[in-house]
Coordinates of C-alpha atoms and ligand atoms in Angstrom, one line a residue:
X1 CA -0.2 0.0 0.2
X2 CA 1.3 3.9 -0.8
X3 CA 2.4 5.2 2.1
X4 CA 2.7 8.6 0.3
X5 CA -0.2 10.9 0.0
X6 CA -1.6 14.3 -1.2
X7 CA -2.5 16.6 1.3
X8 CA -6.1 18.2 1.2
X9 CA -6.2 22.0 0.2
X10 CA -7.7 22.6 3.6
X11 CA -4.7 20.9 5.4
X12 CA -2.3 22.2 2.6
X13 CA -3.6 25.7 3.6
X14 CA -3.2 25.0 7.4
X15 CA 0.4 24.1 7.0
X16 CA 0.9 27.0 4.7
X17 CA -1.0 28.8 7.5
X18 CA 1.7 27.8 10.2
X19 CA 4.4 29.9 8.1
X20 CA 2.1 32.9 7.2
X21 CA 0.1 33.3 10.1
X22 CA 2.1 32.9 12.9
X23 CA 0.1 35.1 15.5
X24 CA -2.9 37.6 15.2
X25 CA -0.5 40.6 14.5
X26 CA 0.3 38.2 10.9
X27 CA -3.2 38.2 10.2
X28 CA -3.2 42.3 10.7
X29 CA -0.2 42.7 8.5
X30 CA -1.6 40.6 5.7
X31 CA -5.0 41.8 5.8
X32 CA -3.6 45.4 5.9
X33 CA -1.0 45.0 3.0
X34 CA -4.4 43.4 0.6
X35 CA -6.0 46.5 1.6
X36 CA -2.9 49.2 0.6
X37 CA -2.5 46.9 -2.8
X38 CA -5.7 47.4 -3.5
X39 CA -5.5 51.3 -3.5
X40 CA -7.2 51.9 0.1
X41 CA -7.3 55.5 1.0
X42 CA -8.2 54.8 4.4
X43 CA -8.0 51.2 6.8
X44 CA -9.7 50.5 9.9
X45 CA -8.8 48.4 12.2
X46 CA -10.4 46.7 15.4
X47 CA -9.5 43.7 17.3
X48 CA -10.7 41.9 20.6
X49 CA -9.3 40.4 23.1
X50 CA -5.5 40.9 21.4
X51 CA -6.8 39.4 18.1
X52 CA -7.3 36.5 19.2
X53 CA -11.2 36.6 19.5
X54 CA -11.4 39.1 16.6
X55 CA -9.7 40.9 14.0
X56 CA -11.5 43.2 11.3
X57 CA -9.9 45.3 8.4
X58 CA -12.5 47.3 6.6
X59 CA -10.7 49.2 3.8
X60 CA -12.2 51.6 0.8
X61 CA -10.3 50.0 -1.8
X62 CA -10.8 48.7 -4.9
X63 CA -13.1 45.8 -4.0
X64 CA -13.7 42.2 -6.0
X65 CA -16.7 40.8 -7.9
X66 CA -18.0 37.7 -7.0
X67 CA -15.8 35.4 -8.8
X68 CA -12.4 37.3 -7.8
X69 CA -13.6 37.0 -4.1
X70 CA -13.9 33.4 -4.4
X71 CA -10.8 33.0 -5.9
X72 CA -8.9 34.8 -3.7
X73 CA -9.6 32.0 -0.9
X74 CA -8.1 29.9 -3.2
X75 CA -4.5 28.3 -2.7
X76 CA -2.1 30.4 -5.2
X77 CA -4.7 32.8 -6.6
X78 CA -3.3 36.3 -6.7
X79 CA -3.5 39.3 -9.1
X80 CA -0.3 40.6 -8.4
X81 CA 1.8 38.4 -10.2
X82 CA 1.3 36.2 -13.7
X83 CA 4.6 34.5 -14.2
X84 CA 7.8 33.5 -12.5
X85 CA 9.3 36.6 -14.3
X86 CA 7.3 38.8 -12.5
X87 CA 9.3 37.9 -9.4
X88 CA 12.0 39.7 -10.5
X89 CA 10.8 42.8 -9.8
X90 CA 7.7 43.0 -6.8
X91 CA 6.2 46.1 -6.7
X92 CA 3.3 45.1 -4.1
X93 CA 3.3 43.9 -0.6
X94 CA 1.5 40.7 -1.4
X95 CA 2.3 38.4 -4.4
X96 CA 2.2 35.0 -3.1
X97 CA -1.4 34.5 -3.2
X98 CA -1.2 32.3 0.2
X99 CA -2.4 34.7 2.9
X100 CA -6.6 34.7 2.3
X101 CA -6.6 31.2 2.2
X102 CA -4.2 30.3 4.8
X103 CA -6.0 32.8 7.4
X104 CA -9.3 31.4 6.3
X105 CA -8.1 27.7 7.1
X106 CA -7.4 28.4 10.6
X107 CA -10.1 30.8 11.6
X108 CA -13.8 31.6 11.6
X109 CA -13.5 34.0 8.0
X110 CA -16.0 36.5 6.4
X111 CA -15.2 38.5 3.7
X112 CA -17.4 41.1 2.2
X113 CA -16.7 43.3 -0.7
X114 CA -18.0 45.4 -3.9
X115 CA -16.5 47.1 -6.2
X116 CA -17.3 50.6 -6.9
X117 CA -19.3 50.4 -9.6
X118 CA -21.1 47.0 -9.0
X119 CA -24.9 47.1 -7.8
X120 CA -24.3 44.3 -5.0
X121 CA -21.7 43.0 -3.3
X122 CA -20.3 39.5 -2.1
X123 CA -20.4 38.0 1.2
X124 CA -18.7 34.9 2.1
X125 CA -18.2 33.2 5.3
X126 CA -15.4 30.5 5.8
X127 CA -15.1 28.2 8.7
X128 CA -12.0 26.4 9.3
X129 CA -10.7 26.5 5.5
X130 CA -14.7 25.1 4.5
X131 CA -16.5 27.7 2.5
X132 CA -20.1 27.7 4.6
X133 CA -21.7 30.4 1.9
X134 CA -21.8 33.0 -0.8
X135 CA -24.2 35.4 -1.0
X136 CA -24.9 39.3 -2.1
X137 CA -24.6 41.7 0.2
X138 CA -25.4 45.7 -0.2
X139 CA -22.0 46.6 1.6
X140 CA -20.5 49.8 1.1
X141 CA -17.8 49.8 -1.8
X142 CA -14.5 48.1 -0.7
X143 CA -13.3 45.3 1.6
X144 CA -14.4 43.9 4.8
X145 CA -12.3 40.7 6.4
X146 CA -13.7 39.7 9.9
X147 CA -11.4 36.7 11.4
X148 CA -12.9 35.7 14.6
X149 CA -11.4 32.7 16.7
X150 CA -8.0 32.4 15.3
X151 CA -6.4 28.9 15.8
X152 CA -9.8 27.6 17.1
X153 CA -9.0 24.4 15.5
X154 CA -5.3 24.1 15.9
X155 CA -5.0 24.2 19.9
X156 CA -1.3 23.4 19.7
X157 CA -1.1 27.0 17.9
X158 CA -2.9 28.6 20.0
X159 CA -1.0 27.4 23.1
X160 CA 1.9 29.7 21.9
X161 CA 0.2 33.0 21.7
X162 CA 1.1 35.2 24.1
X163 CA -0.9 37.1 26.9
X164 CA -3.5 39.4 25.4
X165 CA -1.5 42.8 26.0
X166 CA 1.8 41.4 24.2
X167 CA -0.5 40.0 21.3
X168 CA -2.0 43.5 20.9
X169 CA 1.5 45.4 21.5
X170 CA 2.8 43.5 18.4
X171 CA -0.3 43.9 16.6
X172 CA 0.0 47.9 17.3
X173 CA 3.4 47.8 16.2
X174 CA 2.4 46.3 12.9
X175 CA 0.1 49.0 12.4
X176 CA 2.5 51.5 13.2
X177 CA 5.0 49.9 10.4
X178 CA 2.0 49.9 8.1
X179 CA 1.2 53.7 9.0
X180 CA 4.8 54.8 8.7
X181 CA 5.4 52.9 5.4
X182 CA 2.5 54.5 4.1
X183 CA 1.4 57.8 5.3
X184 CA -0.8 58.6 2.5
X185 CA -3.3 55.8 3.7
X186 CA -5.5 57.1 6.9
X187 CA -5.5 54.9 9.6
X188 CA -7.7 54.2 12.5
X189 CA -7.3 51.4 15.3
X190 CA -9.7 50.4 17.9
X191 CA -9.1 47.9 20.3
X192 CA -11.7 46.4 22.4
X193 CA -14.0 48.9 21.4
X194 CA -11.6 52.0 22.7
X195 CA -9.6 54.4 19.7
X196 CA -6.4 53.6 20.3
X197 CA -5.1 56.2 17.4
X198 CA -6.7 57.8 14.1
X199 CA -4.1 59.1 11.7
X200 CA -5.6 61.6 8.9
X201 CA -4.2 60.7 5.6
X202 CA -0.9 63.2 5.2
X203 CA 1.8 63.5 2.4
X204 CA 4.3 63.7 4.8
X205 CA 6.3 61.5 6.6
X206 CA 7.3 63.4 9.9
X207 CA 3.6 64.6 9.9
X208 CA 2.6 61.0 10.6
X209 CA 5.4 60.5 13.1
X210 CA 4.3 63.1 15.0
X211 CA 0.5 61.8 14.5
X212 CA 1.8 58.9 16.2
X213 CA 4.8 59.4 18.6
X214 CA 4.2 63.3 19.7
X215 CA 6.3 66.3 19.0
X216 CA 8.9 65.3 21.7
X217 CA 10.1 62.5 19.4
X218 CA 9.8 64.3 16.7
X219 CA 12.1 67.0 17.6
X220 CA 15.1 64.5 18.6
X221 CA 14.6 63.5 15.0
X222 CA 16.9 64.6 11.6
X223 CA 16.0 64.3 8.5
X224 CA 18.1 61.9 6.2
X225 CA 20.5 63.5 4.1
X226 CA 20.2 61.3 0.6
X227 CA 23.3 60.2 -0.8
X228 CA 24.4 60.7 -4.2
X229 CA 23.6 57.9 -5.8
X230 CA 21.5 56.8 -9.1
X231 CA 20.4 53.3 -7.7
X232 CA 19.0 53.7 -4.3
X233 CA 17.3 56.8 -3.6
X234 CA 17.0 57.0 0.7
X235 CA 14.7 58.9 2.5
X236 CA 13.5 59.2 6.3
X237 CA 14.2 60.8 9.7
X238 CA 16.7 59.1 12.3
X239 CA 17.4 60.3 15.6
X240 CA 20.1 62.7 16.2
X241 CA 23.3 62.1 17.9
X242 CA 22.4 60.9 21.8
X243 CA 18.7 60.1 21.0
X244 CA 18.8 56.1 20.9
X245 CA 16.3 53.4 23.0
X246 CA 17.4 50.5 24.8
X247 CA 14.9 48.3 22.5
X248 CA 15.0 47.9 18.7
X249 CA 11.3 48.9 18.4
X250 CA 12.0 52.7 16.6
X251 CA 14.7 51.5 14.4
X252 CA 12.7 51.1 11.4
X253 CA 13.5 50.2 8.1
X254 CA 11.5 50.5 5.2
X255 CA 12.5 49.1 1.5
X256 CA 9.9 50.4 -1.2
X257 CA 7.6 50.8 1.2
X258 CA 7.8 47.4 2.8
X259 CA 8.8 47.2 6.5
X260 CA 11.9 44.6 6.4
X261 CA 14.4 42.9 9.1
X262 CA 17.3 43.0 7.2
X263 CA 20.5 42.1 9.0
X264 CA 22.6 44.3 6.3
X265 CA 20.8 47.1 6.9
X266 CA 20.9 47.1 10.8
X267 CA 24.3 46.7 11.2
X268 CA 24.6 49.7 8.5
X269 CA 23.0 51.8 10.3
X270 CA 25.0 50.9 13.7
X271 CA 27.7 51.4 11.8
X272 CA 26.8 54.7 10.5
X273 CA 26.1 55.8 13.9
X274 CA 29.2 54.3 15.3
X275 CA 30.5 56.4 17.8
X276 CA 27.1 58.4 18.4
X277 CA 25.3 55.3 20.2
X278 CA 26.3 54.2 23.7
X279 CA 26.5 50.7 24.4
X280 CA 23.5 48.5 24.2
X281 CA 21.4 51.4 22.8
X282 CA 20.1 51.2 19.2
X283 CA 19.4 54.1 17.4
X284 CA 16.1 55.4 16.4
X285 CA 15.5 55.2 12.6
X286 CA 12.2 55.5 10.2
X287 CA 14.8 54.7 7.2
X288 CA 12.9 54.2 3.7
X289 CA 15.4 52.8 0.9
X290 CA 13.8 53.1 -2.5
X291 CA 15.5 50.9 -4.9
X292 CA 14.9 49.5 -8.5
X293 CA 12.6 46.1 -7.7
X294 CA 15.0 43.9 -10.0
X295 CA 17.8 45.0 -7.2
X296 CA 16.2 43.4 -4.2
X297 CA 14.6 39.7 -3.9
X298 CA 11.5 40.1 -1.3
X299 CA 10.4 36.3 -1.7
X300 CA 12.8 35.1 0.8
X301 CA 10.4 35.0 4.0
X302 CA 7.0 33.5 4.0
X303 CA 5.4 36.6 5.9
X304 CA 8.1 38.5 3.6
X305 CA 9.8 40.1 6.3
X306 CA 12.8 39.9 5.2
X307 CA 14.7 40.9 1.5
X308 CA 18.2 40.3 0.2
X309 CA 19.9 42.7 -1.7
X310 CA 21.8 41.9 -4.8
X311 CA 24.4 44.2 -4.2
X312 CA 24.6 44.1 -0.2
X313 CA 27.8 46.1 -0.2
X314 CA 26.4 49.1 -2.1
X315 CA 23.6 49.2 -0.2
X316 CA 25.3 49.2 3.2
X317 CA 28.0 51.9 1.8
X318 CA 25.1 54.4 0.6
X319 CA 23.5 53.8 4.5
X320 CA 26.6 54.2 6.2
X321 CA 27.2 57.4 4.6
X322 CA 23.6 58.5 4.5
X323 CA 23.3 58.4 8.5
X324 CA 27.3 60.0 8.8
X325 CA 26.0 62.9 6.8
X326 CA 23.2 63.4 8.2
X327 CA 24.8 63.4 12.1
X328 CA 27.2 65.6 10.9
X329 CA 24.6 68.3 9.5
X330 CA 23.4 68.9 12.6
X331 CA 26.8 70.6 13.5
X332 CA 26.1 73.7 12.5
X333 CA 22.8 74.3 14.6
X334 CA 24.3 72.5 17.6
X335 CA 27.2 75.3 17.3
X336 CA 24.7 77.9 18.0
X337 CA 24.2 76.5 21.3
X338 CA 27.2 77.6 22.8
X339 CA 26.7 81.3 21.4
X340 CA 26.0 83.7 24.5
X341 CA 23.1 85.8 24.9
X342 CA 23.2 88.9 23.3
X343 CA 23.3 91.3 26.3
X344 CA 23.5 94.9 26.1
X345 CA 25.2 96.3 29.1
X346 CA 23.4 99.8 30.0
X347 CA 25.1 102.4 28.2
X348 CA 27.0 100.1 25.7
X349 CA 26.3 100.6 22.2
X350 CA 25.1 97.1 20.9
X351 CA 28.4 96.6 18.8
X352 CA 30.2 96.8 21.2
X353 CA 29.1 93.7 23.0
X354 CA 30.8 91.4 21.0
X355 CA 33.9 92.8 20.5
X356 CA 36.4 91.6 23.1
X357 CA 38.4 94.7 22.5
X358 CA 36.4 97.3 23.3
X359 CA 34.7 94.9 26.1
X360 CA 38.2 94.4 28.2
X361 CA 38.9 98.5 27.7
X362 CA 35.7 98.7 30.0
X363 CA 37.1 96.3 32.4
X364 CA 34.4 97.2 35.1
X365 CA 31.9 96.2 33.0
X366 CA 30.1 93.3 34.1
X367 CA 30.2 91.3 31.2
X368 CA 31.7 87.7 31.1
X369 CA 32.1 87.2 27.7
X370 CA 35.4 85.9 25.8
X371 CA 37.2 86.0 23.1
X372 CA 38.3 82.3 21.8
X373 CA 40.7 83.9 19.5
X374 CA 44.1 81.9 19.7
X375 CA 46.2 83.3 22.2
X376 CA 49.7 83.9 22.5
X377 CA 51.9 82.0 24.7
X378 CA 48.7 79.1 24.5
X379 CA 49.6 76.0 25.3
X380 CA 48.1 73.4 22.8
X381 CA 46.3 71.0 25.1
X382 CA 44.6 68.1 23.4
X383 CA 47.3 67.4 21.3
X384 CA 49.6 64.5 20.4
X385 CA 53.0 65.9 20.7
X386 CA 55.5 62.8 22.1
X387 CA 54.9 64.0 25.5
X388 CA 51.5 63.8 24.7
X389 CA 50.0 63.8 28.1
X390 CA 50.0 66.6 30.1
X391 CA 48.7 65.2 33.2
X392 CA 50.6 66.5 35.7
X393 CA 51.7 69.8 34.3
X394 CA 48.2 71.0 34.6
X395 CA 48.6 72.0 38.3
X396 CA 47.0 75.8 38.1
X397 CA 43.6 76.2 39.2
X398 CA 40.9 77.1 36.8
X399 CA 41.0 81.0 37.4
X400 CA 37.6 82.4 37.3
X401 CA 36.6 84.4 34.5
X402 CA 36.2 87.4 36.3
X403 CA 39.8 87.5 36.8
X404 CA 40.2 88.3 33.0
X405 CA 38.4 91.6 33.2
X406 CA 39.5 92.7 36.8
X407 CA 43.0 94.1 36.2
X408 CA 44.0 93.0 39.8
X409 CA 43.5 89.4 39.4
X410 CA 45.1 89.2 36.0
X411 CA 48.2 87.1 37.2
X412 CA 46.1 83.9 37.6
X413 CA 45.9 84.1 33.9
X414 CA 49.1 85.7 33.2
X415 CA 49.6 86.2 29.5
X416 CA 46.4 84.6 28.8
X417 CA 44.6 87.8 27.3
X418 CA 46.1 91.4 27.1
X419 CA 43.0 93.7 28.2
X420 CA 44.1 96.3 26.1
X421 CA 45.0 94.4 22.9
X422 CA 42.7 94.3 20.1
X423 CA 42.2 91.2 17.9
X424 CA 40.3 90.1 15.4
X425 CA 36.6 89.4 15.7
X426 CA 36.4 86.2 17.4
X427 CA 35.0 83.6 15.2
X428 CA 32.7 81.8 17.5
X429 CA 32.4 83.7 21.9
X430 CA 31.2 81.7 24.7
X431 CA 30.2 82.8 27.7
X432 CA 32.1 80.9 30.3
X433 CA 30.3 81.1 33.8
X434 CA 32.4 78.7 35.4
X435 CA 33.5 75.0 36.1
X436 CA 31.5 72.8 38.4
X437 CA 32.9 69.9 40.0
X438 CA 36.3 70.6 38.1
X439 CA 34.2 68.7 35.3
X440 CA 31.1 70.6 34.1
X441 CA 31.8 73.8 32.0
X442 CA 29.0 76.1 32.8
X443 CA 28.2 78.4 29.9
X444 CA 24.8 80.7 29.5
X445 CA 23.6 81.0 26.0
X446 CA 20.3 82.6 25.0
X447 CA 18.3 79.2 26.0
X448 CA 19.7 79.2 29.6
X449 CA 22.3 76.8 30.8
X450 CA 24.6 74.7 29.2
X451 CA 27.1 72.2 30.7
X452 CA 29.9 70.8 28.4
X453 CA 31.4 67.4 29.9
X454 CA 35.0 68.7 29.9
X455 CA 35.8 64.8 29.6
X456 CA 33.5 63.6 27.3
X457 CA 34.6 67.0 25.1
X458 CA 38.5 65.6 25.5
X459 CA 37.5 62.4 24.3
X460 CA 35.7 63.4 21.4
X461 CA 38.4 65.9 20.2
X462 CA 41.6 63.3 21.0
X463 CA 39.4 60.6 18.7
X464 CA 39.0 62.6 15.6
X465 CA 42.3 63.7 15.9
X466 CA 44.1 60.4 15.9
X467 CA 41.4 58.9 13.5
X468 CA 42.6 61.6 11.1
X469 CA 46.2 61.1 11.8
X470 CA 45.5 57.1 11.7
X471 CA 43.9 57.6 7.8
X472 CA 46.4 60.0 6.9
X473 CA 50.0 59.2 7.9
X474 CA 49.3 56.6 10.7
X475 CA 49.5 57.5 14.1
X476 CA 53.3 58.2 15.4
X477 CA 54.8 55.5 18.0
X478 CA 57.2 55.2 20.6
X479 CA 59.7 52.2 20.7
X480 CA 60.1 49.9 23.2
X481 CA 63.2 49.7 25.4
X482 CA 63.2 45.7 24.4
X483 CA 61.2 44.1 21.9
X484 CA 59.0 41.4 23.3
X485 CA 57.7 38.1 21.5
X486 CA 54.9 36.4 22.6
X487 CA 52.1 33.7 21.4
X488 CA 48.5 33.7 21.0
X489 CA 46.3 30.9 20.6
X490 CA 45.3 30.2 17.0
X491 CA 42.1 32.3 16.7
X492 CA 43.4 35.6 18.3
X493 CA 46.9 34.8 16.1
X494 CA 44.3 34.7 13.2
X495 CA 42.9 37.8 14.1
X496 CA 45.9 39.6 14.4
X497 CA 47.6 38.6 11.3
X498 CA 44.2 39.7 9.1
X499 CA 44.4 43.3 11.1
X500 CA 48.0 43.7 11.4
X501 CA 48.3 46.6 8.6
X502 CA 45.6 48.4 10.9
X503 CA 47.6 47.8 13.7
X504 CA 50.7 49.3 12.2
X505 CA 48.8 52.4 11.0
X506 CA 47.6 52.7 14.7
X507 CA 51.2 53.0 16.1
X508 CA 51.3 49.4 17.3
X509 CA 54.9 47.7 15.6
X510 CA 53.8 44.1 15.7
X511 CA 54.9 41.7 13.1
X512 CA 54.6 37.7 12.9
X513 CA 57.2 36.3 14.2
X514 CA 56.8 32.6 13.4
X515 CA 53.4 30.2 13.5
X516 CA 50.9 32.1 16.0
X517 CA 53.8 33.8 17.3
X518 CA 54.4 37.8 17.1
X519 CA 56.6 40.4 17.9
X520 CA 56.0 43.9 19.2
X521 CA 58.8 46.5 18.9
X522 CA 56.8 49.8 19.6
X523 CA 53.3 51.4 20.8
X524 CA 51.2 54.4 20.2
X525 CA 52.8 57.6 22.1
X526 CA 49.5 58.3 23.6
X527 CA 49.4 54.6 25.1
X528 CA 51.7 54.6 28.5
X529 CA 51.3 51.0 29.2
X530 CA 55.1 49.5 30.4
X531 CA 54.3 46.1 29.1
X532 CA 53.6 45.9 25.4
X533 CA 52.5 42.1 25.3
X534 CA 49.7 43.2 27.8
X535 CA 48.5 46.2 26.0
X536 CA 48.1 44.0 22.9
X537 CA 46.0 41.3 24.6
X538 CA 43.3 43.8 26.0
X539 CA 43.4 45.1 22.5
X540 CA 42.6 41.8 20.9
X541 CA 40.1 40.9 23.7
X542 CA 38.3 44.3 23.2
X543 CA 38.3 44.5 19.6
X544 CA 37.9 41.2 17.9
X545 CA 34.3 40.8 19.5
X546 CA 33.5 44.1 18.1
X547 CA 34.2 44.5 14.9
X548 CA 34.3 41.1 13.2
X549 CA 33.4 42.2 10.2
X550 CA 33.7 45.8 9.7
X551 CA 36.4 47.4 7.8
X552 CA 39.9 48.3 8.7
X553 CA 39.1 51.6 9.4
X554 CA 36.2 50.9 11.5
X555 CA 38.5 48.7 13.9
X556 CA 40.8 51.6 14.2
X557 CA 38.1 53.7 15.3
X558 CA 36.6 51.4 17.7
X559 CA 40.7 50.6 18.7
X560 CA 40.6 54.9 19.4
X561 CA 37.3 55.1 20.9
X562 CA 38.5 52.0 23.4
X563 CA 42.0 53.3 24.3
X564 CA 41.3 57.0 24.2
X565 CA 39.4 57.2 27.2
X566 CA 41.9 56.4 29.4
X567 CA 44.4 58.9 28.2
X568 CA 41.6 62.0 27.6
X569 CA 41.8 64.8 30.4
X570 CA 40.8 63.1 33.9
X571 CA 37.3 64.3 35.4
X572 CA 38.9 66.3 38.0
X573 CA 42.2 67.9 36.3
X574 CA 41.7 71.5 36.6
X575 CA 41.7 73.6 33.5
X576 CA 43.0 77.0 33.1
X577 CA 40.9 79.7 31.6
X578 CA 42.6 79.2 28.2
X579 CA 42.8 75.8 27.8
X580 CA 39.1 75.5 28.5
X581 CA 38.4 77.7 25.5
X582 CA 40.7 76.0 23.4
X583 CA 38.9 72.9 24.3
X584 CA 35.4 74.4 23.5
X585 CA 36.8 75.6 20.3
X586 CA 38.2 72.1 19.4
X587 CA 35.1 70.5 20.2
X588 CA 33.1 72.9 17.7
X589 CA 35.4 72.1 14.9
X590 CA 34.7 68.0 15.4
X591 CA 32.5 66.1 12.9
X592 CA 30.3 64.9 15.5
X593 CA 31.0 67.5 18.7
X594 CA 27.5 66.5 20.2
X595 CA 28.7 63.3 22.0
X596 CA 32.0 61.6 22.9
X597 CA 33.4 58.4 21.1
X598 CA 31.5 56.4 23.4
X599 CA 28.2 57.8 22.5
X600 CA 27.5 59.8 25.9
X601 CA 26.4 63.3 25.3
X602 CA 29.5 66.1 25.7
X603 CA 26.6 69.0 26.2
X604 CA 23.5 69.3 28.1
X605 CA 21.1 72.0 27.8
X606 CA 18.9 73.5 30.4
X607 CA 16.6 75.9 29.4
X608 CA 15.7 79.2 31.3
X609 CA 11.6 77.4 31.0
X610 CA 13.0 74.3 32.9
X611 CA 14.8 76.5 35.3
X612 CA 11.4 78.9 35.9
X613 CA 9.7 75.4 36.0
X614 CA 11.6 74.3 38.7
X615 CA 11.8 77.5 40.9
X616 CA 8.2 77.4 40.3
X617 CA 8.0 80.6 38.4
X618 CA 5.8 79.0 35.6
X619 CA 3.6 76.3 36.1
Ligands
ADP1 P1 -1.6 38.0 -2.5 O1 -1.8 39.2 -1.6 O2 -0.3 37.7 -2.2 O3 -1.8 38.2 -4.0 P2 -4.0 36.7 -0.8 O4 -4.3 35.7 -0.8 O5 -3.6 38.0 0.4 O6 -2.4 37.2 -1.9 O7 -4.8 37.9 -1.8 C1 -5.5 37.1 -3.1 C2 -5.9 38.1 -3.9 O8 -7.2 38.5 -3.5 C3 -5.1 39.6 -4.1 O9 -3.8 39.2 -5.1 C4 -6.3 40.8 -4.4 O10 -6.2 40.3 -5.8 C5 -6.8 39.9 -3.8 N1 -7.6 40.8 -2.7 C6 -7.3 40.3 -1.3 N2 -7.6 41.6 -0.2 C7 -8.1 42.2 -0.8 C8 -8.8 43.7 -0.5 N3 -8.5 44.2 0.5 N4 -9.0 44.6 -1.9 C9 -9.2 44.2 -2.9 N5 -8.9 42.7 -3.3 C10 -8.0 41.9 -2.3
MG2 MG1 -2.0 39.6 0.4

């Protein structure tokens, strides 16, 4: 007797449903995608009890005639592709012809639909994959699908469902994805008879994001600067440096309008943020790629959640570049925050306020502005001279800025600023109030109080300087008194061999010295470690996991970020006033001045409004 037999249509659909319909959120996804493909301008979603009891999706799209409605419930019935060739370039969300029959096979299912010109619509009721009845109906144009008692005939699947709240959250997330991907479509979402959101149709993504998440999030976003590429168009919004989340739920990527999970895109986003992201944090992105449908394969996952790019390297490159450019684009507006408020001391002409020469001459004017012109005799603070670290020398206490304009105190900052000397107009001015806890530089600007973490700022400056050196001629190194040889376990040895040229550019004089043996004869100048081998071991430990796939440049950056920290200004190293000025000026010149190389902010703004609230002046 034959052991192999063909499965019935119903069983085959239930098998397919196992892949397509994982949970109530998958039902919502498939139905909403069908509505969007049908050209809907408005989609209403209603659920009860986490979608298990009911999912109802109503659209005002094209609708179907009776024959199509019946056909839509057959497996492999689709209006979206005709031949295998169409699979090469899919422009619709659906194409597999599996969703409706799959959903209908594991639920109590009702479809009502009507084409706009048609006299009557059609109603079809299906239970567990079997059509119960078909009749004419008088509904509004469009399509309505009701899915009740999901998995009622598959108790095993039902057991895998999570709590009602979790399933609801999944559905809501799914709806967010669709709503963000298709801002022209109006959405409403009703949960257990309560309206959760109502989103009007809009042409602009940022309006949709504001409607969904509120102004607070929108204020933390930057519009993506599209990279020059003829193949790919990139649009969307991403979080500013420092705006991040502990979970990935707002790291969203869309390819041709389809929300996708793509490890390559995720890695590229991370790489673009690189030093602007704190450990364990995820960027906030609403990132849209438009790409020739022929260059991307969407038929790799039954739920069409994943995509594969024909040219992954090219896509990665563009994404990384876009993110970097976008983050850097914020710099000019960020620098504005350092500008002092324009104050006019009584009796002083406005033009004189910003002029350090005039201000200093009237030495009793209680203005605290300071020029940041290069000052004769000013010591280059965070530079990479052989005596790279200036620790120990920096013993002069920070002199209150008051002294600059009070002649009797000028000794404390001798040679710093000659009160009478007229200097060229400064490129940027600060209004430093003082230093808190030997760490935070306090400044005043039009908005209120600015706090700069002097340590974080110094790290950022050093980081960018070292990176530049690494890219250009390599980091200067200093010879060890005695070259050392050491052995490594094979995997570490393989990693070192692969990265030896990067390590050398980083100022580490390392070379192979037999199988799994290496010789080290110099270290980067900023490394004070006495033991080269120990230093090398820590470099390997820290970097090999962090940067397994990225470029040599990224590896170098990681290395700088991880080693720089220990050599930046110590938190409570008192800095003299000109050193502070130089620090701030150097910071403003960085590519990514807003955060240290580990993603922590360099600056915090406390607005006057916040202060007023705290002091009860304003409620
Ligand atoms: P696919 O979307 O992959 O084509 P489905 O099983 O989801 O497969 O749907 C089958 C067909 O039913 C679709 O190709 C479409 O023609 C039609 N259809 C489904 N939902 C709707 C809807 N909401 N409005 C109009 N037509 C629909
Ligand atoms: Mg579909």
